[in-house]
Coordinates of C-alpha atoms (C1' of nucleotides) in Angstrom, one line a residue:
Chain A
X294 CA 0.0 0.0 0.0
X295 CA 2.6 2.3 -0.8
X296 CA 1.7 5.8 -3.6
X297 CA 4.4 6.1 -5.8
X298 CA 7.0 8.2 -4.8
X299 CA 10.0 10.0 -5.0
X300 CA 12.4 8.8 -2.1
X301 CA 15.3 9.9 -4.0
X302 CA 14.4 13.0 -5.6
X303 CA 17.0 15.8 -5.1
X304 CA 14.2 18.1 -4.0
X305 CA 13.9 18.9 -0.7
X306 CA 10.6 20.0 -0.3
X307 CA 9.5 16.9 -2.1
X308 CA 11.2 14.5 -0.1
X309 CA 9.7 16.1 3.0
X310 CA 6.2 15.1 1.2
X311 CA 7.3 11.5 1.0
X312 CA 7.3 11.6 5.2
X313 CA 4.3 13.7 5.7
X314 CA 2.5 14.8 2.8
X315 CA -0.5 13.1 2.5
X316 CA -3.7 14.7 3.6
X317 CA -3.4 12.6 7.1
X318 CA -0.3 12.9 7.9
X319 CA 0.3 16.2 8.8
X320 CA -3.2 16.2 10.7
X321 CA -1.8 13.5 12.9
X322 CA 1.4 14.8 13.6
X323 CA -0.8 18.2 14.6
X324 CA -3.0 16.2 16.9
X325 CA 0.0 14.6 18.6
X326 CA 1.2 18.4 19.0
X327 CA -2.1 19.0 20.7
X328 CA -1.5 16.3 22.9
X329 CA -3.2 13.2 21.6
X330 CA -1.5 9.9 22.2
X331 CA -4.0 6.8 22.1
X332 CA -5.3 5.2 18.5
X333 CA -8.9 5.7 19.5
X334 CA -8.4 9.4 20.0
X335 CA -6.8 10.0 16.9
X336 CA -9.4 8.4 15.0
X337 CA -12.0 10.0 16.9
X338 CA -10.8 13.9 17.1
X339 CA -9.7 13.3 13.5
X340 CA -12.8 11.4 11.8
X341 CA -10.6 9.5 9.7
X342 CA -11.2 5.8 8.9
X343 CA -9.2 2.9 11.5
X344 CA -7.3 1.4 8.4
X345 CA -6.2 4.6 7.2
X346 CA -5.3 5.7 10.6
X347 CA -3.7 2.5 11.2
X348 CA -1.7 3.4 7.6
X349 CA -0.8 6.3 8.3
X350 CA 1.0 5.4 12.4
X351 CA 2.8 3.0 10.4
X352 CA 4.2 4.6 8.2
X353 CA 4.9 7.9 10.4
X354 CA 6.8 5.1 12.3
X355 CA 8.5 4.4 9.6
X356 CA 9.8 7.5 9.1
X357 CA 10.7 8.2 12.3
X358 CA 8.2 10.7 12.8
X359 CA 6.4 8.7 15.7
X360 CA 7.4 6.4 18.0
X361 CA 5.1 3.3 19.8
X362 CA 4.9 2.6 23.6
X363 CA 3.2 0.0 25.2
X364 CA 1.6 0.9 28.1
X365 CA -0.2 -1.7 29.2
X366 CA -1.8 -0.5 32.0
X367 CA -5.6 -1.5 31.1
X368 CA -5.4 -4.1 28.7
X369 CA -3.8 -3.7 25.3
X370 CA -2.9 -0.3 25.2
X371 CA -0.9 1.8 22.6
X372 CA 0.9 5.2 23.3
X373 CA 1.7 7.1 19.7
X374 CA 4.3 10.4 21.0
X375 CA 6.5 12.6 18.8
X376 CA 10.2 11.8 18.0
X377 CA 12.5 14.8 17.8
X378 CA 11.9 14.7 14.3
X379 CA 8.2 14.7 14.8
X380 CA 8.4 17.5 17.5
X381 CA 10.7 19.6 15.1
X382 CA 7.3 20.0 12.3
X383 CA 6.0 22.2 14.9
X384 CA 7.7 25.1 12.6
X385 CA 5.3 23.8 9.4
X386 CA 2.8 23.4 10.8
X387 CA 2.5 26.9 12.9
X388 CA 3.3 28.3 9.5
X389 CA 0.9 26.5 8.0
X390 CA -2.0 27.4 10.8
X391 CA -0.9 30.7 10.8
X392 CA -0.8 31.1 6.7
X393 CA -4.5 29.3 7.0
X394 CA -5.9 32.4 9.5
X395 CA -4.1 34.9 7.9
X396 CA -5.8 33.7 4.9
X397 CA -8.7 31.9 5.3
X398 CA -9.9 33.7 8.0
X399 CA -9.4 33.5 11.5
X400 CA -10.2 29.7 13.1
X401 CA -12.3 29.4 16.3
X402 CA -9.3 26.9 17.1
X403 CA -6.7 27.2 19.8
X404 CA -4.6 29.9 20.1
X405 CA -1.1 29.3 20.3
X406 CA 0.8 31.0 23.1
X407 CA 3.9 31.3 24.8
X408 CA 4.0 28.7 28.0
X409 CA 6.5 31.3 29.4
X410 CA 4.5 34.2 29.6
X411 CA 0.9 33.3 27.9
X412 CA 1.7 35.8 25.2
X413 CA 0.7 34.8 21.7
X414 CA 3.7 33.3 19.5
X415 CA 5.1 35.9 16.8
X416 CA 4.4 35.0 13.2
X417 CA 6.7 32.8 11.9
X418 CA 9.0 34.4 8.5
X419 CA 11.9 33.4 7.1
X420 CA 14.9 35.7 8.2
X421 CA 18.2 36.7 7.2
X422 CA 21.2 36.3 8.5
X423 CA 21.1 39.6 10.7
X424 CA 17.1 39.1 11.5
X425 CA 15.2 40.7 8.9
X426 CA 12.0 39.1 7.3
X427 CA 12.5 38.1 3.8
X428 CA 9.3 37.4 1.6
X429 CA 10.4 35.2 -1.8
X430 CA 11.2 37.6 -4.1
X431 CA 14.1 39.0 -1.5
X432 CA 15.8 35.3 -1.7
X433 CA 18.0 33.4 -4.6
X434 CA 18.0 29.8 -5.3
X435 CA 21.4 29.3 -5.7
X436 CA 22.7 26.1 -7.1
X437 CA 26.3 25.2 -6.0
X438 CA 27.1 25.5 -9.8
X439 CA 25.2 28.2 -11.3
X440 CA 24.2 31.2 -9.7
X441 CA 20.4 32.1 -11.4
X442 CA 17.1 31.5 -11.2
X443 CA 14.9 34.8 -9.8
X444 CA 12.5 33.6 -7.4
X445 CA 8.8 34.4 -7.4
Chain B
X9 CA -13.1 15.6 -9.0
X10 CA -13.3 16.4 -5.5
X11 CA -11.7 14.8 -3.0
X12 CA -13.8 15.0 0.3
X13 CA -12.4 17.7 2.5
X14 CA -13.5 19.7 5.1
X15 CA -14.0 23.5 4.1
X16 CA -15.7 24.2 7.6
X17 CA -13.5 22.7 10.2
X18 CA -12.6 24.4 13.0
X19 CA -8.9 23.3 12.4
X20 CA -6.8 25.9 10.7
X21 CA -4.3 23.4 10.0
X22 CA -7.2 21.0 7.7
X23 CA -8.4 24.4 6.3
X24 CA -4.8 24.7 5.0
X25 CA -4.5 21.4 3.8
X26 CA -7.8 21.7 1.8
X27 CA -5.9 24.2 -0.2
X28 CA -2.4 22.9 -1.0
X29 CA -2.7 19.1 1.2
X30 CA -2.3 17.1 -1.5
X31 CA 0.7 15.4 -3.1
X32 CA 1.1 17.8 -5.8
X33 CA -0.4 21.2 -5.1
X34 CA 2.9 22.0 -2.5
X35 CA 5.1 21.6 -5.5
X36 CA 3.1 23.2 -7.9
X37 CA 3.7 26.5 -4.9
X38 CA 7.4 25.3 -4.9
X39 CA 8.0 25.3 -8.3
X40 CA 6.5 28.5 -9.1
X41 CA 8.7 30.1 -6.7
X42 CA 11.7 29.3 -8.5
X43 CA 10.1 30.5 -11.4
X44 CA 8.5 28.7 -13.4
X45 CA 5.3 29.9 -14.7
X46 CA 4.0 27.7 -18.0
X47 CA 2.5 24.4 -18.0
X48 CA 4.7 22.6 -20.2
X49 CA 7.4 23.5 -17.5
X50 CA 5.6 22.1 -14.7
X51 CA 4.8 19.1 -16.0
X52 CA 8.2 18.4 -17.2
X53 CA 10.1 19.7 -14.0
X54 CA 8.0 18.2 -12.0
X55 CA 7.3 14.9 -13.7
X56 CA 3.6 15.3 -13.4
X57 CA 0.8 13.8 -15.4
X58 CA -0.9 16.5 -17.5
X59 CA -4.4 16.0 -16.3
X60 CA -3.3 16.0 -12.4
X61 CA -1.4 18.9 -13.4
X62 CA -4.5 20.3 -15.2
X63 CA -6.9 19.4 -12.3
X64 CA -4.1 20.9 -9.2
X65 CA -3.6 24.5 -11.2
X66 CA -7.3 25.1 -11.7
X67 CA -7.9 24.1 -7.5
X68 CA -4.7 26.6 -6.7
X69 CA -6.7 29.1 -8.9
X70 CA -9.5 28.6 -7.5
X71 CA -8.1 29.0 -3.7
X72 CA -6.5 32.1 -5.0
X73 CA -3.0 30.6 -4.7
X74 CA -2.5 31.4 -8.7
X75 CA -3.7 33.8 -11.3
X76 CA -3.7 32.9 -15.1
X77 CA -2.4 35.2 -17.2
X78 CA -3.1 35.3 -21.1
X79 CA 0.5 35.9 -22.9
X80 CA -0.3 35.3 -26.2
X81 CA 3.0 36.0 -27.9
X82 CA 3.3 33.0 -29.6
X83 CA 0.4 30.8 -30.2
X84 CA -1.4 29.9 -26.8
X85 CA 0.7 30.5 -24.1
X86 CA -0.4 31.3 -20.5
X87 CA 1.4 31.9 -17.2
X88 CA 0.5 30.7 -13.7
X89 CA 2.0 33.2 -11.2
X90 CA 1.9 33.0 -7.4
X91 CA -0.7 35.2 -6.0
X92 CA 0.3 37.1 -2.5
X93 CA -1.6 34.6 -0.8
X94 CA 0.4 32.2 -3.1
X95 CA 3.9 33.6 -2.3
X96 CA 2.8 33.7 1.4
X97 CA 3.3 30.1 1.5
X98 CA 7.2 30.4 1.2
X99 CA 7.3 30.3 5.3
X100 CA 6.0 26.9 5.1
X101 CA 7.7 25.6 2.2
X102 CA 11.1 26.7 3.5
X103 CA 10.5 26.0 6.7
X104 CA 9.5 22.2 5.0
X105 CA 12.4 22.0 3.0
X106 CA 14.5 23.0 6.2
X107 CA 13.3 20.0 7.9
X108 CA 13.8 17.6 5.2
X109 CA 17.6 18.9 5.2
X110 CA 17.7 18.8 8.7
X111 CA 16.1 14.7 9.2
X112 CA 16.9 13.3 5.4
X113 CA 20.4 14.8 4.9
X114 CA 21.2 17.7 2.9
X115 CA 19.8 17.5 -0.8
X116 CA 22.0 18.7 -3.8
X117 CA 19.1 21.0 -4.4
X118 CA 19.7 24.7 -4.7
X119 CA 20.2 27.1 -1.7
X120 CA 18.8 29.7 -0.7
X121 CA 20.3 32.9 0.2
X122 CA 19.4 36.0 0.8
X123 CA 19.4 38.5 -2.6
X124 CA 20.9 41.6 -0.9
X125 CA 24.0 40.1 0.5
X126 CA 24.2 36.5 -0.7
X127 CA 24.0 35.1 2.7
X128 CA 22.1 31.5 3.6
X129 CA 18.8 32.2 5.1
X130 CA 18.3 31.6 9.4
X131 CA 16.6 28.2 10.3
X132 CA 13.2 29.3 10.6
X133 CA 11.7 29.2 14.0
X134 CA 8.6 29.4 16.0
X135 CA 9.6 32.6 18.3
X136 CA 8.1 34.1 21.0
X137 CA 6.9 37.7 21.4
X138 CA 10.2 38.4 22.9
X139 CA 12.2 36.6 19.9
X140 CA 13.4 34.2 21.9
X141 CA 13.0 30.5 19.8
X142 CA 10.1 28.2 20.9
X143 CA 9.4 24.2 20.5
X144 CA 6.3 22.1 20.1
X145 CA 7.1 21.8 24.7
X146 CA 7.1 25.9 25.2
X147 CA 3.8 26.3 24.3
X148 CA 0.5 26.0 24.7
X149 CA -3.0 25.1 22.8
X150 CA -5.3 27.8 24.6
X151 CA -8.7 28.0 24.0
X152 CA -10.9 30.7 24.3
X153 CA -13.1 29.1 26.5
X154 CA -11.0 26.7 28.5
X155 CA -7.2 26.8 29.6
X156 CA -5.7 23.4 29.0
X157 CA -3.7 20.9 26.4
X158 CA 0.2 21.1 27.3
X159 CA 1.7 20.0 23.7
X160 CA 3.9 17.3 23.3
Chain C
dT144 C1' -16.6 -19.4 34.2
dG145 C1' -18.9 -16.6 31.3
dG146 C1' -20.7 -12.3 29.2
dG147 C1' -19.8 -7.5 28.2
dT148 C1' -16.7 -3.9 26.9
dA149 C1' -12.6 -1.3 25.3
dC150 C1' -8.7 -1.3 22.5
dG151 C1' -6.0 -1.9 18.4
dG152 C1' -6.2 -3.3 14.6
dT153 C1' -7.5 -6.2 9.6
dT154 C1' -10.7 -7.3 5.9
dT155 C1' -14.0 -6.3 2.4
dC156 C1' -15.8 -3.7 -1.1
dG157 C1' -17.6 0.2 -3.7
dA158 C1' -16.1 4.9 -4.9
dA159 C1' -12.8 8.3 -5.9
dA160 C1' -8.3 9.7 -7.4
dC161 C1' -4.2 8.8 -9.9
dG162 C1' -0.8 7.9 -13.9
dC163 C1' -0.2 7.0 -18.6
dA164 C1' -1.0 7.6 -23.2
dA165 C1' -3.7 9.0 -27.0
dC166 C1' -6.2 12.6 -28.9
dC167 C1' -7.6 17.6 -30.0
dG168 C1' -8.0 22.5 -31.4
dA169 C1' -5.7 26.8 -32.1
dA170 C1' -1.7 29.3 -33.6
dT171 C1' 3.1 29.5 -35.3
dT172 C1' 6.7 27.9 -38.1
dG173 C1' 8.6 26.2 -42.3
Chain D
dC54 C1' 0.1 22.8 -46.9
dA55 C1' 2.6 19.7 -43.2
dA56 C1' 4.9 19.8 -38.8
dT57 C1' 5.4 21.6 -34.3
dT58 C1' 4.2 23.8 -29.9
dC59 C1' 1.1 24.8 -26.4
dG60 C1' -2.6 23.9 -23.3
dG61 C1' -5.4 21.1 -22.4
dT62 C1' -9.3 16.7 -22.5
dT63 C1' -10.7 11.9 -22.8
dG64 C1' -10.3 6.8 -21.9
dC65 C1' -8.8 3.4 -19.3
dG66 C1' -6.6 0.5 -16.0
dT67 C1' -4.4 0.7 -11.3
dT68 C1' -4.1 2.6 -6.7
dT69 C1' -5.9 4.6 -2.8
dC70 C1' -9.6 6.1 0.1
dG71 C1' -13.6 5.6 3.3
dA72 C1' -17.2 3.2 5.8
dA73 C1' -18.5 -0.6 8.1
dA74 C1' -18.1 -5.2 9.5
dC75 C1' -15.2 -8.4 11.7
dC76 C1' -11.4 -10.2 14.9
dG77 C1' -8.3 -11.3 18.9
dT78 C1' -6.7 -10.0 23.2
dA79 C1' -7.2 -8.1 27.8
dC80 C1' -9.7 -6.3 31.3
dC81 C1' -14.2 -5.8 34.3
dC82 C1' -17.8 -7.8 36.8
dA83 C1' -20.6 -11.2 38.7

DNA sequence: TGGGTACGGTTTCGAAACGCAACCGAATTG
DNA sequence: CAATTCGGTTGCGTTTCGAAACCGTACCCA
């Protein structure tokens, strides 16, 4: 059960999409963010179907995105938590939440803040080297052997 | 053609994905940000199939992602160029190509650099109002109503 | 000891989406 | 007039998805 794809593409962005770019994925990985651990309470606070749920853990496992505990406390019982690797998509998808509100129109979701302080999280940009926000058109693709390509 | 999805969730992170979740529509984004605007370019730098390609350019249009610009200089032509809510994505798509280079190794894809001074871009970050970098563990999920949900 | 329930799946099957290749119409080139 | 380019569309077979039913294990309770 495996969509054809690109494992060894030279394309970043695309071989990020082979970990975690079906429609599921990323929701799971955002649930897990939001706290969610057990099978059952994926499939229920995400309404998607057991055998694509069940697709989905196993391949995140796969990849290293998820890890499985047993914790067997009540009979057969399952804990699905983030790896580092898992943890570190909180950047996407904040950027991806935000870039949805900012959008789409604000959610009636969550807000993200700052566990410090309870301040709400800046909006995530891309920076350069001394801190400024750069949009695409301020950037270069630069190939280690050429030096082209405008962006945007 | 349309894949169920759920235009009135309360999840801004599913609202996103309804625009650009699927496979392709991310590197459709991608690849118009280094530039390439025609259809015959997409499909070939991308290796997609024209009528996915056909089908994922009229969504993105649709969701305001891309315009469609006549450019009849020889024969038909068109261009497909980001839109601001298009070129807004390049948070997230860096920020996803980051990750793939930080988990799946460094690709030999291009770099990206800043235009002004030809400096690499900063690892993009979730910061705090402060500026100070946060994780997935720093934060937390409040909602309007109730105060809860530690993430992680 | 036996029934009920929760959990974590797997199986089945119809519907939708995908990938490939062929075809198409308009315009440009030769 | 034929050949080519561009931007698609159409058919068709394969893959994936989603819903619901089913399954095995482990508890709970009597």
């Amino acid at each position: 059960m495996v969509r054809k794809r690109f494992p060894d593409t030279h394309c970043s962005v695309a071989r990020a999409l082979n970990d975690v770019g079906d429609w599921w994925s990323l929701l799971v990985v955002k649930e897990a963010m939001l706290g969610t651990r057990r099978f059952v309470d994926f499939q229920q606070n995400l309404g998607i179907a057991r055998n694509i749920l069940c697709d989905r853990l196993a391949r995140l496992l796969e990849n290293g995105v998820l890890i499985k505990q047993d914790v067997g406390e009540h009979g057969t019982r399952y804990e699905y938590r983030l790896t580092e690797k898992g943890r570190d998509l909180f950047t996407v998808v904040t950027a991806l939440r935000q870039w949805s509100d900012r959008w789409n129109g604000e959610s009636d979701g969550p807000e993200l803040v700052d566990r410090a302080n309870g301040e709400p999280v800046r909006t995530v940009t891309v920076q350069s080297s001394d801190g400024r926000a750069l949009d695409v058109r301020s950037v270069v693709y630069r190939d280690s052997s050429e030096t082209d390509s405008a962006a945007g």
